mmCIF file of C-alpha atoms in Angstrom:
data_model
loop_
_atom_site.group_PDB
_atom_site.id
_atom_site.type_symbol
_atom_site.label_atom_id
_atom_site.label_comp_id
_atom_site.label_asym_id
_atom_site.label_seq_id
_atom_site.Cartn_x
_atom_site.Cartn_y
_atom_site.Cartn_z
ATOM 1 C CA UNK A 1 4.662 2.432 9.273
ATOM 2 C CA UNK A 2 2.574 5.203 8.331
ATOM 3 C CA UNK A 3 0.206 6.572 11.101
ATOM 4 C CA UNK A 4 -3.058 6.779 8.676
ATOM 5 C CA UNK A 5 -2.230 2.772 7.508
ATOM 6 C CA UNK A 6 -4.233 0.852 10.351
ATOM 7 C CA UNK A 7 -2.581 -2.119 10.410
ATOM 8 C CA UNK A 8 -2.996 -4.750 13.605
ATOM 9 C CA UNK A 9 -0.509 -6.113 15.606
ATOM 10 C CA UNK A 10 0.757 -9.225 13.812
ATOM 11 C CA UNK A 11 1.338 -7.050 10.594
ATOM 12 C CA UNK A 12 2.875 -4.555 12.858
ATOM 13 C CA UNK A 13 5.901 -6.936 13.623
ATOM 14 C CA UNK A 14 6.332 -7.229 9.712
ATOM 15 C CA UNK A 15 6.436 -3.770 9.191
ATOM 16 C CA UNK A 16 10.133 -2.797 8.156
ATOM 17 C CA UNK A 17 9.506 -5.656 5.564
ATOM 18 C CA UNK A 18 6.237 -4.745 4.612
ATOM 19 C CA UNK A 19 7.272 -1.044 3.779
ATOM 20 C CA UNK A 20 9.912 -2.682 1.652
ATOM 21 C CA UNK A 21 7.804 -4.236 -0.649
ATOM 22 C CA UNK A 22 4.892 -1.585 -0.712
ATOM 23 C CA UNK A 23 7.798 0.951 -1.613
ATOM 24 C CA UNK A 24 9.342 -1.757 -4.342
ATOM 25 C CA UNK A 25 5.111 -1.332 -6.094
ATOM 26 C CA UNK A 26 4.946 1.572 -8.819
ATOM 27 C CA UNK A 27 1.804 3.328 -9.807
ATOM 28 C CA UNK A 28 3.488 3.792 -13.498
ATOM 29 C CA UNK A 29 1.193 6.660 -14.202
ATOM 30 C CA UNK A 30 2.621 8.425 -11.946
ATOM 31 C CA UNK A 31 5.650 7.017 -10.883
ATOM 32 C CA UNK A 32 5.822 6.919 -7.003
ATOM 33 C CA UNK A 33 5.218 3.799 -5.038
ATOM 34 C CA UNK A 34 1.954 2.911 -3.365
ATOM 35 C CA UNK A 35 3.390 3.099 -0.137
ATOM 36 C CA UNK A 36 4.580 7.111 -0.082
ATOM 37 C CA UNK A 37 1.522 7.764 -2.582
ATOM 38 C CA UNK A 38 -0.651 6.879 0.336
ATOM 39 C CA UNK A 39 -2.974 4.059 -1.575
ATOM 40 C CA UNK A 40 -2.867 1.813 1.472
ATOM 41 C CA UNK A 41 -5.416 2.331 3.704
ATOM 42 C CA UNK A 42 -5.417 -1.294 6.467
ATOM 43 C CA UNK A 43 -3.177 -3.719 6.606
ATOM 44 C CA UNK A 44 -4.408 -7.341 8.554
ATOM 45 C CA UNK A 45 -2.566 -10.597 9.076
ATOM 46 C CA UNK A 46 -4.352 -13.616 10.858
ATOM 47 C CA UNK A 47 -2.715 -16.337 12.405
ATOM 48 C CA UNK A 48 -2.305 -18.384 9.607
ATOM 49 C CA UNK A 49 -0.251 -16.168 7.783
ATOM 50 C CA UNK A 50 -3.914 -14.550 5.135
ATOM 51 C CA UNK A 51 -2.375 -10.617 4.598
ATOM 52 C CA UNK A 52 -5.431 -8.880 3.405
ATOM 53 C CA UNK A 53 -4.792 -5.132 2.332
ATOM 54 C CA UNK A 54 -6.689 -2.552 1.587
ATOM 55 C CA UNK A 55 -6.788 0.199 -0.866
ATOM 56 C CA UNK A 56 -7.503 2.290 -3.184
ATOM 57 C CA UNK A 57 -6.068 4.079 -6.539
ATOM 58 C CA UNK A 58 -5.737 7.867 -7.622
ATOM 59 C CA UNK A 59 -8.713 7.187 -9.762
ATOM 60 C CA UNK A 60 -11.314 4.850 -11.290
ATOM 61 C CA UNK A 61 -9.884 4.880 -14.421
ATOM 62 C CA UNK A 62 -6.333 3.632 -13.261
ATOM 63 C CA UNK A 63 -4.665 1.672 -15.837
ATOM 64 C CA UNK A 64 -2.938 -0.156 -13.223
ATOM 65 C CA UNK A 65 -5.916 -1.565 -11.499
ATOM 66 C CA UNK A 66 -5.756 -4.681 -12.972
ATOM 67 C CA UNK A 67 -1.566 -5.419 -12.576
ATOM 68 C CA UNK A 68 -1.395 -3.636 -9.700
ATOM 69 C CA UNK A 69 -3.211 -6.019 -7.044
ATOM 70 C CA UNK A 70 -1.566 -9.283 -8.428
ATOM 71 C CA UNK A 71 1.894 -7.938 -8.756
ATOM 72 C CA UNK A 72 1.668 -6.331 -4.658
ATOM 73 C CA UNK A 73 0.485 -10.363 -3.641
ATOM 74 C CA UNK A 74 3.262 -11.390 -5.688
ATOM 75 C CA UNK A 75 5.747 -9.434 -3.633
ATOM 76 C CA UNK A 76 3.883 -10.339 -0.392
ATOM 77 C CA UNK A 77 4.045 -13.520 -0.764
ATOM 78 C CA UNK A 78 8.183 -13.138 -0.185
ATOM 79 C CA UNK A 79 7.856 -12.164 2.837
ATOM 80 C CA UNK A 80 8.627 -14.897 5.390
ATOM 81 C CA UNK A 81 5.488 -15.278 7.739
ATOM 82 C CA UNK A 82 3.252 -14.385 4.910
ATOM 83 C CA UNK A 83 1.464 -17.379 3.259
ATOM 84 C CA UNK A 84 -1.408 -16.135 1.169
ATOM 85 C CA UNK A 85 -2.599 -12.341 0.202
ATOM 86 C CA UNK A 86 -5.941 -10.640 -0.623
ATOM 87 C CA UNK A 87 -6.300 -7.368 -2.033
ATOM 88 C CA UNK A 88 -9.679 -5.594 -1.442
ATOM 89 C CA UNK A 89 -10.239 -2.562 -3.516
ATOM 90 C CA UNK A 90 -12.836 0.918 -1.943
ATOM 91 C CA UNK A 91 -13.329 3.390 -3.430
ATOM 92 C CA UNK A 92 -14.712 5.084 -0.048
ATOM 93 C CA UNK A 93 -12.763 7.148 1.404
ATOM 94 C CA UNK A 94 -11.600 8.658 -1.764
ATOM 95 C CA UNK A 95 -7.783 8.957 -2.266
ATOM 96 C CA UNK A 96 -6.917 12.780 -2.041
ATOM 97 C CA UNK A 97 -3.486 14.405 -2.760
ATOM 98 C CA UNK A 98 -3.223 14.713 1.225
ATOM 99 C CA UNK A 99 -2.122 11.113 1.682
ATOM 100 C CA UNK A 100 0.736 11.857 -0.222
ATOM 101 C CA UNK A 101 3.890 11.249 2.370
ATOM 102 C CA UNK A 102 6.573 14.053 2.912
ATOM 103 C CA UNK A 103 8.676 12.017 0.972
ATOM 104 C CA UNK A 104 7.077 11.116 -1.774
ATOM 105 C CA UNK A 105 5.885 15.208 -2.199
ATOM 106 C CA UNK A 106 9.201 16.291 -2.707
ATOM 107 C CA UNK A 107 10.032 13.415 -5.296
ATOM 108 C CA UNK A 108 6.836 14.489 -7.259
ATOM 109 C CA UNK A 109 8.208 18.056 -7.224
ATOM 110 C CA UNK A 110 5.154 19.105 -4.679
ATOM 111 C CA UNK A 111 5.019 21.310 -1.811
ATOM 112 C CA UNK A 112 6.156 19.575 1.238
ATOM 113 C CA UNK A 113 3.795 20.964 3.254
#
């Protein structure tokens, strides 16, 4: 998992699959996935199996903000251990460029650096 995701300890033992499906959700204006684009910002999951994330988009105007949310609880909801989702959007802190992984820099044709 990412180091600037906080995410607590029983989403922590999910993580391999949790990657999988935040890599598997497309921000289709820009085509990376929300994972390496860096829109996640916390990932929590009680003890009776409520994932709440939270995050953020490139900007206010994001086509995707409507889709987006519903099809990332869609995918959560596969996960075994996972038994309902909520997806809080902020706007605070602001996404910048910097969140960007290594990975997904070099697929966007950007500086790894």
């Amino acid at each position: 998992m990412r180091d600037d995701i906080k995410i607590n300890h029983r989403a922590a033992e999910l993580s391999d699959k949790l990657i999988e499906v935040l890599e598997s959700v497309y921000d289709p204006e820009i085509e990376l996935d929300i994972y390496n684009l860096g829109l996640v910002y916390e990932i929590n999951l009680d003890e009776s199996g409520f994932c709440k994330i939270v995050m953020t988009f490139t900007d206010a105007g994001c086509s995707c903000a409507d889709t987006m949310p519903e099809e990332l609880i869609t995918a959560l909801k596969e996960i075994d251990g996972i038994r309902d989702v909520g997806v809080e959007i902020v706007w605070s802190p602001a996404w910048k460029m910097t969140r960007i992984s290594r990975l997904g820099r070099i697929t966007l044709g950007i500086s790894p650096k």
